[in-house]
Each structure stands twice: as C-alpha cells, then as structure tokens.
XYZ file of C-alpha atoms in Angstrom:
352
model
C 0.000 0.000 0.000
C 0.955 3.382 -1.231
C 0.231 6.499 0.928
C -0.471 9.648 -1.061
C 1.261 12.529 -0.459
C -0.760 15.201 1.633
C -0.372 18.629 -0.563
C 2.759 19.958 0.521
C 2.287 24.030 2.233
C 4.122 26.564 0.562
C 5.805 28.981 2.357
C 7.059 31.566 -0.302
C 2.778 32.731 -1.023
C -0.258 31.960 0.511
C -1.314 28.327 -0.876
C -5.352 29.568 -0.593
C -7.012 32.186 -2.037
C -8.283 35.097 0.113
C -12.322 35.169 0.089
C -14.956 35.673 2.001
C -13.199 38.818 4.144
C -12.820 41.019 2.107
C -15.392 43.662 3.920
C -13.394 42.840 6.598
C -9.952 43.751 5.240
C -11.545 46.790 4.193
C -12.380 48.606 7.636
C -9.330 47.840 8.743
C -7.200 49.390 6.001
C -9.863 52.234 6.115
C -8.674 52.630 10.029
C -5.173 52.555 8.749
C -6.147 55.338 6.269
C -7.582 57.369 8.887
C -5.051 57.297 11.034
C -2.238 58.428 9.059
C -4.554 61.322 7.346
C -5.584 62.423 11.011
C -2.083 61.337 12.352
C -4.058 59.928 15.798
C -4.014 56.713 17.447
C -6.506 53.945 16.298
C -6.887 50.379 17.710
C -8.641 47.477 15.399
C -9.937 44.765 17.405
C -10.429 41.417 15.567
C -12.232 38.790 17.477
C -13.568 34.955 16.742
C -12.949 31.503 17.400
C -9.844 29.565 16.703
C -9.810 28.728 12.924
C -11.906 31.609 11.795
C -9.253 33.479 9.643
C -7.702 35.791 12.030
C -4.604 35.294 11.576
C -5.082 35.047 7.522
C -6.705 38.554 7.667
C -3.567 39.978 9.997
C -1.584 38.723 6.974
C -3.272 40.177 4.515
C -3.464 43.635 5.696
C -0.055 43.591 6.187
C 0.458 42.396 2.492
C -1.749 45.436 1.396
C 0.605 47.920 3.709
C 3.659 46.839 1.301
C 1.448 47.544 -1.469
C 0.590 50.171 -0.424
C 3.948 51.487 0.444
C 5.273 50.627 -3.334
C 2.328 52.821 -4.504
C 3.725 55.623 -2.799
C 6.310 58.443 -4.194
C 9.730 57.824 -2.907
C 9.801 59.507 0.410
C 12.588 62.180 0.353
C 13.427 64.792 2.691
C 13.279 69.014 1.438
C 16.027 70.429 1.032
C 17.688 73.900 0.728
C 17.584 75.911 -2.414
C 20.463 77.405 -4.093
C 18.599 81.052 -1.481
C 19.108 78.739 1.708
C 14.980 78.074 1.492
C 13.832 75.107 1.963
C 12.463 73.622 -1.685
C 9.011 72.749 -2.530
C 8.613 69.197 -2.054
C 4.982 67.553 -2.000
C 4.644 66.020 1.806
C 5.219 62.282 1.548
C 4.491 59.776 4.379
C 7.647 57.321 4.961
C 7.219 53.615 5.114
C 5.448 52.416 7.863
C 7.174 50.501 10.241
C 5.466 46.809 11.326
C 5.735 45.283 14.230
C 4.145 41.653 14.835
C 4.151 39.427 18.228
C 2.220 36.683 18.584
C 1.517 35.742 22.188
C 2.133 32.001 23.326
C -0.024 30.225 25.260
C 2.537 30.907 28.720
C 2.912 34.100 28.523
C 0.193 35.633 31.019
C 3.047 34.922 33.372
C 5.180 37.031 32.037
C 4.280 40.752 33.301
C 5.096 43.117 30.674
C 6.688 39.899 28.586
C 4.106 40.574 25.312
C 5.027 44.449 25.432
C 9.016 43.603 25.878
C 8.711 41.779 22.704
C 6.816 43.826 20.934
C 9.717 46.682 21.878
C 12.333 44.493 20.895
C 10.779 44.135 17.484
C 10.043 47.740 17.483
C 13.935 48.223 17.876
C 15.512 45.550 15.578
C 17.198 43.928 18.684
C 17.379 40.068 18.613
C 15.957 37.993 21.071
C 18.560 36.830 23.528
C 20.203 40.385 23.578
C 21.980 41.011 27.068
C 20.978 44.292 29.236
C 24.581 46.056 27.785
C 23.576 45.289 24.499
C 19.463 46.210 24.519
C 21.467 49.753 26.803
C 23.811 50.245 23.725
C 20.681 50.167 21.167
C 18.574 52.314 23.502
C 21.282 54.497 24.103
C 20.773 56.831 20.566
C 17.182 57.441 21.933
C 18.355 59.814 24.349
C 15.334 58.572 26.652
C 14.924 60.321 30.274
C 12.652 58.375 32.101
C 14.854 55.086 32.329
C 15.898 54.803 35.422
C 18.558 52.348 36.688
C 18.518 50.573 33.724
C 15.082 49.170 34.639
C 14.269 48.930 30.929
C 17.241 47.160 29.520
C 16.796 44.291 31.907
C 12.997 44.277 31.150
C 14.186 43.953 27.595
C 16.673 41.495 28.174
C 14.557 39.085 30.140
C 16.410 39.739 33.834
C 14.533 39.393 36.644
C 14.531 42.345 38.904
C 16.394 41.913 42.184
C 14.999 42.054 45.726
C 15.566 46.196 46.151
C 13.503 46.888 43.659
C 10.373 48.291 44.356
C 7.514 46.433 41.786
C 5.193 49.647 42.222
C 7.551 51.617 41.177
C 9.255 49.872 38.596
C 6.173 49.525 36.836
C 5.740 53.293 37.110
C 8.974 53.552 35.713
C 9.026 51.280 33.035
C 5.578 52.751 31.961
C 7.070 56.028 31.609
C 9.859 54.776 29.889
C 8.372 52.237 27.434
C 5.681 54.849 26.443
C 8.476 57.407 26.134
C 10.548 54.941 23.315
C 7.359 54.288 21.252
C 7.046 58.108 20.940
C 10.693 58.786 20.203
C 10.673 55.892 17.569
C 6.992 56.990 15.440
C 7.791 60.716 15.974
C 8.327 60.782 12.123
C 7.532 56.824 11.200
C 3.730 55.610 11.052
C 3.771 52.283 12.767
C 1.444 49.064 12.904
C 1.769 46.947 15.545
C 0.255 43.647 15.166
C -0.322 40.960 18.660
C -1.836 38.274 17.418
C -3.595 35.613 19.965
C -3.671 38.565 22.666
C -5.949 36.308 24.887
C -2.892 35.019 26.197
C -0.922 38.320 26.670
C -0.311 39.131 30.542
C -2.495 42.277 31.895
C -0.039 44.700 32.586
C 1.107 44.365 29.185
C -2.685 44.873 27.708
C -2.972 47.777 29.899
C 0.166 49.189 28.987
C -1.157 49.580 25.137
C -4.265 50.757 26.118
C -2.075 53.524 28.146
C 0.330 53.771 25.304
C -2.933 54.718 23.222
C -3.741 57.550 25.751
C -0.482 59.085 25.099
C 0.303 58.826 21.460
C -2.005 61.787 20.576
C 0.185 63.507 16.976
C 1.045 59.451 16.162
C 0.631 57.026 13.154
C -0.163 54.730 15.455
C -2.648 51.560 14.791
C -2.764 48.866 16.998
C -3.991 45.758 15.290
C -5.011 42.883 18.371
C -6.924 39.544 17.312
C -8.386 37.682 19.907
C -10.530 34.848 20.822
C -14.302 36.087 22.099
C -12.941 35.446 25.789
C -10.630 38.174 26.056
C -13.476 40.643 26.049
C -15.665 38.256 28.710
C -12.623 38.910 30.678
C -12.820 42.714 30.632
C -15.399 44.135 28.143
C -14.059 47.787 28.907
C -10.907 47.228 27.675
C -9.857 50.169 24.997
C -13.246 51.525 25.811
C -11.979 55.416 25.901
C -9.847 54.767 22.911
C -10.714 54.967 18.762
C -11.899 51.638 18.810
C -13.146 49.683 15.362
C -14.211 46.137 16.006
C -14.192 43.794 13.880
C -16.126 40.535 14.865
C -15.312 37.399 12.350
C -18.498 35.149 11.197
C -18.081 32.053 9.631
C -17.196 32.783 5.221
C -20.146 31.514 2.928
C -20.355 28.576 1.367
C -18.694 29.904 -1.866
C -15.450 30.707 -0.032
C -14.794 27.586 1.384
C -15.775 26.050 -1.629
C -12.683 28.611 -3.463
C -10.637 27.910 -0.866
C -10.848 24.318 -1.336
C -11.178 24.139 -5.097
C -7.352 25.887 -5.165
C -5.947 22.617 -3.349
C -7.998 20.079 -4.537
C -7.276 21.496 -8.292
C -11.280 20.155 -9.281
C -13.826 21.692 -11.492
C -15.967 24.253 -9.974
C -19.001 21.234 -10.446
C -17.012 18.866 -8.500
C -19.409 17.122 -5.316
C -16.122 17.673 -3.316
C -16.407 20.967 -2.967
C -19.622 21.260 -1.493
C -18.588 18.035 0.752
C -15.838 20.592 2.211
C -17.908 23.229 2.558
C -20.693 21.410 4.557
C -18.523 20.621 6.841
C -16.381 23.292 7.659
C -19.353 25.206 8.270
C -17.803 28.436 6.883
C -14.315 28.034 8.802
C -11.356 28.871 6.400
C -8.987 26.909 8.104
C -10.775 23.809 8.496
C -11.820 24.182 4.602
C -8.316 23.681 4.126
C -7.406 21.427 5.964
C -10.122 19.204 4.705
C -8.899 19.784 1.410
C -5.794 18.625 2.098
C -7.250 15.276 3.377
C -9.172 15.200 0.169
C -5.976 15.529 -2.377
C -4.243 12.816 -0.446
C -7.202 10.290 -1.087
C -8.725 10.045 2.007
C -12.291 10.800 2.670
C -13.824 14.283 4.332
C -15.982 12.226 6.605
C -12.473 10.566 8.236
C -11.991 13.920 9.476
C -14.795 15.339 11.880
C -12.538 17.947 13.406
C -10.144 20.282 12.721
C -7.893 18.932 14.852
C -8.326 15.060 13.172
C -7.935 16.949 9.709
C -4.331 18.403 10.827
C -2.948 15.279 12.187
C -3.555 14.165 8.945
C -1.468 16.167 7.905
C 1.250 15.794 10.009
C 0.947 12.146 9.865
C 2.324 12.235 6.536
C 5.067 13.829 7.340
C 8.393 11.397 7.405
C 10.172 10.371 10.506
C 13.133 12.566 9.683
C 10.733 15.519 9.603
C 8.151 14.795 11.836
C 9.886 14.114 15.035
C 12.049 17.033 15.010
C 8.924 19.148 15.266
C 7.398 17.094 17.693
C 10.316 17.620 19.717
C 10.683 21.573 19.419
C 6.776 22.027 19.545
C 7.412 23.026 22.929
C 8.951 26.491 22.257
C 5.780 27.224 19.713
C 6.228 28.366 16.390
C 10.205 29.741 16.599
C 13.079 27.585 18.035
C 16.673 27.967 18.273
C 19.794 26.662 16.715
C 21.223 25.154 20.089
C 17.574 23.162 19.687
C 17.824 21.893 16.258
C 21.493 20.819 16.981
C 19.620 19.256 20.072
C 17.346 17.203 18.440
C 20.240 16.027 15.978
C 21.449 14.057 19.466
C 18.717 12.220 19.162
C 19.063 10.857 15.922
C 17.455 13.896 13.979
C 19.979 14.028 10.994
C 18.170 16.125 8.889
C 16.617 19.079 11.728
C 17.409 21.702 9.880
C-alpha cells in the first residue's frame, strides 16, 4: 500500500485564495487610512474563534501595507535651495514601520513579557540580547525616564532583584516604554500587530491601552486579534480609545468552496467541494485542511474535526521531519539553533 502525499504548504505565497473577508480587510485598512490622514491613534480589534481566519486577515493587511507602500512616491526629505529656502517638495508619508508578536499560550506569566517583545521588534534587537547590548541600542534614543537601567533588563529578560520596588518599577518602566514608542513613530507611522492577545499578561494589555492615551500627533494603529474570551474577561478594555471592532463570522459557502477548489485542483461542479464546505461550516482553516485530506485520497468524513484533519497532515510527514517538530513544539512556532542541533542528538539528521 501506497500512501499519497498530503499537498505539501508553501511557504514563499499563501497556498489559498483570500475570500470571504474582504469587507473585513476593508475597515481595517480604512482605520489605517484614517489614522495616518488624522495622524491619531486607532486600535482594530479582531475577534472569533480559533480557525476563523484571524490570523489570515492579519496577513493580509499587512500584504496590502507593502502595497501600499510601493504605490507611494519615494519619500525624500526638502532640502535647501540654491537662497538657503527650503524647496518645494509635495509632503510624503515614509514607510510604515510593522511590528508583529504573537503571544504564546505561557505568557500571562510574564508581566510586561508581550510588550518587551513587541519593543524588541520595534527596535531591531534580537531575542537573547543582554541588558549592555538592549542599553547600547537604547542608548541613541536619548530617553529620560529610564531609570537604573530598569528597561534594559525588562528587555533582556532579567529578573529584577529584591531592592527593587515592583510599584515603582512599573511606574517607571511605563514612563519609559511609552516614552521609546514616541521617540521611535515621531516621524515613522507604525502598525503593531499581537496576534492571539488572549494570552498576553495584563499589565502588558494595559500598557497599550495607556500607550494609546499618550500617542495623541502618532501614526499609530494597533492591530489585536483575539478569541471572544478576552473581552468576557474585561469588556471595557480600549473603551476610551478609537476603537473599530471587527467581529469574524463564519465565510459563505462559496469561499470555502474557493478555498478548497485551489488545493484540490477540481472543477468548480465537482461534489467535493460542497462536501468541504458542509462541513467546515464556513471556517477557512478547516476548509483547508479538509482539502488537504481530500488531495491525499482520504475521505472528508475521516476527518470530523479540525484537529483530526491536521494530524492528517502531520501524519504524513516522514520520521526525519516529523519528530524534530514534535520535539521543538514546545517552544511554539520559533526555536533555536542550540535546539535543532539538540534534536540532531537524538538521531534527527536532517533538523534543519
């Protein structure tokens, strides 16, 4: 018995078309739109159930910001005329800067942990970077709230000794991480993008929605997607901000049926496709997954879940690539070299 080959995922383009949200991408470009034209703080909200298309939609908006960006004019500064006045140049918005965390499932124990990273990202600085180093990168900022280095070590992952005070080191390290985001979009627009933010630690959620409150004269959008129990938790949270919601429904029947048509490779007539869309009951995710089941040769009713559909998946992986992953699955969806080399000790020849 042959097994057939599970299509394989690309990872240079999106292997699925994007249907069924485009209202949705929409608003939230229209946000983006308004916030650069009225150079004020906005936060997008986008909420719904695990397999729903968050993530998909995160990716596409930021897809349609690089578009948008090679739309624009070159972005040059003015400068002086052969009278010493400054030349008229047409005002041009420079590229916006991204920045992207996605919160793991452990990290509402780490206070302030989701809004370090985010930083770090903000700043180009590598996970792993020691307090001198994250000092050394901060250093150019000039910033005058930092004190005793409280921010470094927050950014480096040190704990904070005994003698310091935890009231007013978060004090502090408000001031002082609020102070950097300023300093760094004074000029920039900037996106930041936490995805899976039900799992982001409070005082990191309530440092945005202070960071918000402050960034009055910023390009500042704030892009968080979230399962429906992050606002059962606290359905006031960003309340006093520019808040646009966007709740996610299940696609129609026509977009799963696209979605599944593009890796089953079928005629739009083809009984399959309606097969996969009856039964992911207008989740993108699971329409693709159960598409994948279906160009391997196995049948959609095998698969009740999402879950069953994936392990599928990875079921038909080999042994050389499957138990790697199985073995750095615990450090979620980056690892390490020192963990690839690792899993090589146990037998993994071909990790990386």
């Amino acid at each position: 018995v042959v097994a057939a080959v599970v299509p394989e995922r690309r990872a240079d383009a999106e292997p699925t078309p994007f249907v069924g949200r485009e209202a949705e991408l929409k608003r939230i470009f229209s946000a983006y739109e308004a916030c650069l034209d009225e150079r004020a703080p906005v936060v997008v909200s986008v909420t719904g159930p695990p397999g729903i298309g968050k993530s998909r939609l995160g990716r596409e908006l930021l897809r349609h910001l690089d578009d948008y960006r090679r739309s624009m004019p070159p972005h040059t500064e003015p400068s002086a005329g052969p009278t010493g006045d400054r030349s008229e140049l047409a005002e041009l918005t420079p590229p916006t800067r991204v920045v992207t965390v996605r919160c793991e499932a452990y990290g509402r124990s780490r206070a302030l942990g989701t809004a370090a990273d985010a930083l770090l990202d903000l700043l180009r600085i590598p996970a792993g970077a020691t307090s001198p180093e994250v000092a050394r990168a901060l250093r150019p900022l000039g910033l005058v709230h930092d004190e005793g280095g409280l921010l470094s070590r927050l950014l480096a992952g040190e704990r904070f000794g005994a003698e310091v005070d935890p009231q007013r080191a978060r004090d502090i390290l408000y001031l002082a991480m609020t102070e950097l985001v300023l300093e760094a979009t004074q000029d920039q627009p900037c996106v930041v993008v936490l995805e899976d933010v039900q799992w982001a630690d409070p005082e990191s959620v309530a440092w945005f929605d202070h960071l918000l409150s402050r960034a009055s004269g910023r390009a500042l959008l704030l892009l968080v997607m979230a399962r429906p129990g992050f606002w059962k938790e606290d359905p006031q949270r960003f309340a006093e901000r520019n808040h646009v919601r966007v709740e996610l429904r299940p696609i129609p029947r026509r977009a799963t049926m696209a979605i599944a048509r593009a890796l089953i490779g079928c005629d739009d007539s083809d009984p399959k496709l309606l097969e996969v869309a009856k039964q992911a009951a207008g989740s993108p995710l699971f329409a693709e997954e159960l598409a994948r089941v279906i160009a391997s040769g196995r049948r959609a009713e095998s698969v009740p879940t999402i879950e069953a559909a994936i392990q599928v998946s990875l079921d038909a992986l080999d042994d050389q690539a499957h138990d790697p992953l199985v073995h750095m699955s615990v450090f979620g969806l980056s690892t390490w070299d020192r963990a690839l080399e690792d899993g090589k000790k146990h037998g993994y020849r071909n990790a990386q």
